[in-house]
Amino acid sequence: MDRELFETMRLELRRGTLVLAVLACLRTERYGYTLRQALAADGLEMEESTLYPLLRRLEGQGLLTSEWREEEKRKKRFYVLSPGGEAMLAALTEEWRGINASLERIL
């Protein structure tokens, strides 16, 4: 098997699922580091260089809100789903379940 091609396709497959995973994790307010930990604990490790641009993009799309707060003498940016993000998560979850069911039948 071509390892390089596999890695390219694996990353492509993960890209969309990471958006769904981040939205789902942000039903509970978190800052970047604790979000990365929560995702990793569930088997979805993500580099900071992937996570932070994704968070900024989702916030720019109106799916997240964020707030800077000081915690443990450090400023941290906390993220949580916006009402629009909650609606998007529900719609994407329904879509994911349909796709997943189809793929299970096909595979």
PDB file of C-alpha atoms in Angstrom:
ATOM      1  CA  MET A   1       0.000   0.000   0.000  1.00  0.00           C
ATOM      2  CA  ASP A   2       1.181   3.513  -0.816  1.00  0.00           C
ATOM      3  CA  ARG A   3       1.676   5.021   2.665  1.00  0.00           C
ATOM      4  CA  GLU A   4       1.840   8.620   1.449  1.00  0.00           C
ATOM      5  CA  LEU A   5      -1.402   8.267  -0.505  1.00  0.00           C
ATOM      6  CA  PHE A   6      -3.056   6.632   2.504  1.00  0.00           C
ATOM      7  CA  GLU A   7      -2.033   9.556   4.751  1.00  0.00           C
ATOM      8  CA  THR A   8      -3.440  12.066   2.245  1.00  0.00           C
ATOM      9  CA  MET A   9      -6.755  10.220   2.063  1.00  0.00           C
ATOM     10  CA  ARG A  10      -6.881   9.686   5.824  1.00  0.00           C
ATOM     11  CA  LEU A  11      -6.474  13.418   6.436  1.00  0.00           C
ATOM     12  CA  GLU A  12      -9.166  14.165   3.869  1.00  0.00           C
ATOM     13  CA  LEU A  13     -11.530  11.728   5.593  1.00  0.00           C
ATOM     14  CA  ARG A  14     -10.838  13.238   9.034  1.00  0.00           C
ATOM     15  CA  ARG A  15     -11.216  16.882   7.989  1.00  0.00           C
ATOM     16  CA  GLY A  16     -15.015  16.975   7.961  1.00  0.00           C
ATOM     17  CA  THR A  17     -15.379  14.782  11.005  1.00  0.00           C
ATOM     18  CA  LEU A  18     -13.206  17.117  13.054  1.00  0.00           C
ATOM     19  CA  VAL A  19     -15.680  19.963  12.538  1.00  0.00           C
ATOM     20  CA  LEU A  20     -18.500  17.777  13.845  1.00  0.00           C
ATOM     21  CA  ALA A  21     -16.382  16.610  16.793  1.00  0.00           C
ATOM     22  CA  VAL A  22     -15.359  20.160  17.767  1.00  0.00           C
ATOM     23  CA  LEU A  23     -18.943  21.402  17.593  1.00  0.00           C
ATOM     24  CA  ALA A  24     -20.118  18.461  19.711  1.00  0.00           C
ATOM     25  CA  CYS A  25     -17.398  19.014  22.328  1.00  0.00           C
ATOM     26  CA  LEU A  26     -18.234  22.702  22.558  1.00  0.00           C
ATOM     27  CA  ARG A  27     -21.733  22.077  23.846  1.00  0.00           C
ATOM     28  CA  THR A  28     -19.735  22.527  27.057  1.00  0.00           C
ATOM     29  CA  GLU A  29     -17.578  25.660  27.325  1.00  0.00           C
ATOM     30  CA  ARG A  30     -13.859  24.920  26.979  1.00  0.00           C
ATOM     31  CA  TYR A  31     -10.639  26.645  26.108  1.00  0.00           C
ATOM     32  CA  GLY A  32      -8.335  25.304  23.415  1.00  0.00           C
ATOM     33  CA  TYR A  33      -6.117  23.085  25.545  1.00  0.00           C
ATOM     34  CA  THR A  34      -8.994  21.366  27.356  1.00  0.00           C
ATOM     35  CA  LEU A  35     -10.788  20.925  24.030  1.00  0.00           C
ATOM     36  CA  ARG A  36      -7.707  19.196  22.590  1.00  0.00           C
ATOM     37  CA  GLN A  37      -7.550  16.960  25.666  1.00  0.00           C
ATOM     38  CA  ALA A  38     -11.238  16.025  25.405  1.00  0.00           C
ATOM     39  CA  LEU A  39     -10.905  15.183  21.722  1.00  0.00           C
ATOM     40  CA  ALA A  40      -7.743  13.160  22.314  1.00  0.00           C
ATOM     41  CA  ALA A  41      -9.386  11.261  25.185  1.00  0.00           C
ATOM     42  CA  ASP A  42     -12.039  10.143  22.695  1.00  0.00           C
ATOM     43  CA  GLY A  43      -9.456   9.130  20.089  1.00  0.00           C
ATOM     44  CA  LEU A  44      -9.359  12.274  17.932  1.00  0.00           C
ATOM     45  CA  GLU A  45      -5.974  13.844  18.446  1.00  0.00           C
ATOM     46  CA  MET A  46      -5.513  17.190  16.756  1.00  0.00           C
ATOM     47  CA  GLU A  47      -2.518  19.461  16.391  1.00  0.00           C
ATOM     48  CA  GLU A  48      -2.771  23.040  17.660  1.00  0.00           C
ATOM     49  CA  SER A  49      -2.003  24.196  14.132  1.00  0.00           C
ATOM     50  CA  THR A  50      -5.248  22.517  13.038  1.00  0.00           C
ATOM     51  CA  LEU A  51      -7.426  23.303  16.034  1.00  0.00           C
ATOM     52  CA  TYR A  52      -6.946  27.048  16.500  1.00  0.00           C
ATOM     53  CA  PRO A  53      -7.553  28.041  12.865  1.00  0.00           C
ATOM     54  CA  LEU A  54     -10.633  25.797  12.918  1.00  0.00           C
ATOM     55  CA  LEU A  55     -11.924  27.523  16.065  1.00  0.00           C
ATOM     56  CA  ARG A  56     -11.396  30.957  14.497  1.00  0.00           C
ATOM     57  CA  ARG A  57     -13.158  29.872  11.310  1.00  0.00           C
ATOM     58  CA  LEU A  58     -16.149  28.412  13.191  1.00  0.00           C
ATOM     59  CA  GLU A  59     -16.410  31.566  15.267  1.00  0.00           C
ATOM     60  CA  GLY A  60     -16.230  33.701  12.123  1.00  0.00           C
ATOM     61  CA  GLN A  61     -19.080  31.636  10.682  1.00  0.00           C
ATOM     62  CA  GLY A  62     -21.166  32.445  13.758  1.00  0.00           C
ATOM     63  CA  LEU A  63     -21.165  28.870  15.092  1.00  0.00           C
ATOM     64  CA  LEU A  64     -19.143  29.626  18.232  1.00  0.00           C
ATOM     65  CA  THR A  65     -18.831  32.463  20.674  1.00  0.00           C
ATOM     66  CA  SER A  66     -15.705  33.118  22.671  1.00  0.00           C
ATOM     67  CA  GLU A  67     -14.639  35.134  25.659  1.00  0.00           C
ATOM     68  CA  TRP A  68     -11.235  35.965  27.120  1.00  0.00           C
ATOM     69  CA  ARG A  69     -10.970  35.299  30.855  1.00  0.00           C
ATOM     70  CA  GLU A  70      -8.186  35.082  33.350  1.00  0.00           C
ATOM     71  CA  GLU A  71      -7.815  31.693  34.969  1.00  0.00           C
ATOM     72  CA  GLU A  72      -4.870  30.556  37.073  1.00  0.00           C
ATOM     73  CA  LYS A  73      -3.202  33.930  36.400  1.00  0.00           C
ATOM     74  CA  ARG A  74      -3.322  33.357  32.634  1.00  0.00           C
ATOM     75  CA  LYS A  75      -5.653  34.757  30.013  1.00  0.00           C
ATOM     76  CA  LYS A  76      -7.527  31.996  28.217  1.00  0.00           C
ATOM     77  CA  ARG A  77     -10.052  32.147  25.435  1.00  0.00           C
ATOM     78  CA  PHE A  78     -13.135  30.080  26.184  1.00  0.00           C
ATOM     79  CA  TYR A  79     -15.339  28.812  23.369  1.00  0.00           C
ATOM     80  CA  VAL A  80     -18.921  27.538  23.382  1.00  0.00           C
ATOM     81  CA  LEU A  81     -21.577  26.859  20.748  1.00  0.00           C
ATOM     82  CA  SER A  82     -23.713  29.797  19.721  1.00  0.00           C
ATOM     83  CA  PRO A  83     -27.443  29.222  19.083  1.00  0.00           C
ATOM     84  CA  GLY A  84     -26.559  28.935  15.390  1.00  0.00           C
ATOM     85  CA  GLY A  85     -23.857  26.429  16.284  1.00  0.00           C
ATOM     86  CA  GLU A  86     -26.362  24.333  18.219  1.00  0.00           C
ATOM     87  CA  ALA A  87     -28.677  24.263  15.192  1.00  0.00           C
ATOM     88  CA  MET A  88     -25.770  23.412  12.877  1.00  0.00           C
ATOM     89  CA  LEU A  89     -24.609  20.621  15.200  1.00  0.00           C
ATOM     90  CA  ALA A  90     -28.105  19.098  15.180  1.00  0.00           C
ATOM     91  CA  ALA A  91     -28.299  19.264  11.368  1.00  0.00           C
ATOM     92  CA  LEU A  92     -24.784  17.875  10.856  1.00  0.00           C
ATOM     93  CA  THR A  93     -25.396  15.108  13.394  1.00  0.00           C
ATOM     94  CA  GLU A  94     -28.487  14.003  11.484  1.00  0.00           C
ATOM     95  CA  GLU A  95     -26.523  14.114   8.218  1.00  0.00           C
ATOM     96  CA  TRP A  96     -23.614  12.176   9.780  1.00  0.00           C
ATOM     97  CA  ARG A  97     -25.930   9.456  11.062  1.00  0.00           C
ATOM     98  CA  GLY A  98     -27.437   9.025   7.594  1.00  0.00           C
ATOM     99  CA  ILE A  99     -24.034   8.869   5.904  1.00  0.00           C
ATOM    100  CA  ASN A 100     -22.704   6.506   8.550  1.00  0.00           C
ATOM    101  CA  ALA A 101     -25.678   4.155   8.182  1.00  0.00           C
ATOM    102  CA  SER A 102     -25.208   4.114   4.391  1.00  0.00           C
ATOM    103  CA  LEU A 103     -21.481   3.421   4.710  1.00  0.00           C
ATOM    104  CA  GLU A 104     -22.114   0.610   7.188  1.00  0.00           C
ATOM    105  CA  ARG A 105     -24.435  -1.042   4.663  1.00  0.00           C
ATOM    106  CA  ILE A 106     -21.926  -0.535   1.833  1.00  0.00           C
ATOM    107  CA  LEU A 107     -18.871  -1.695   3.780  1.00  0.00           C
TER     108      LEU A 107
END
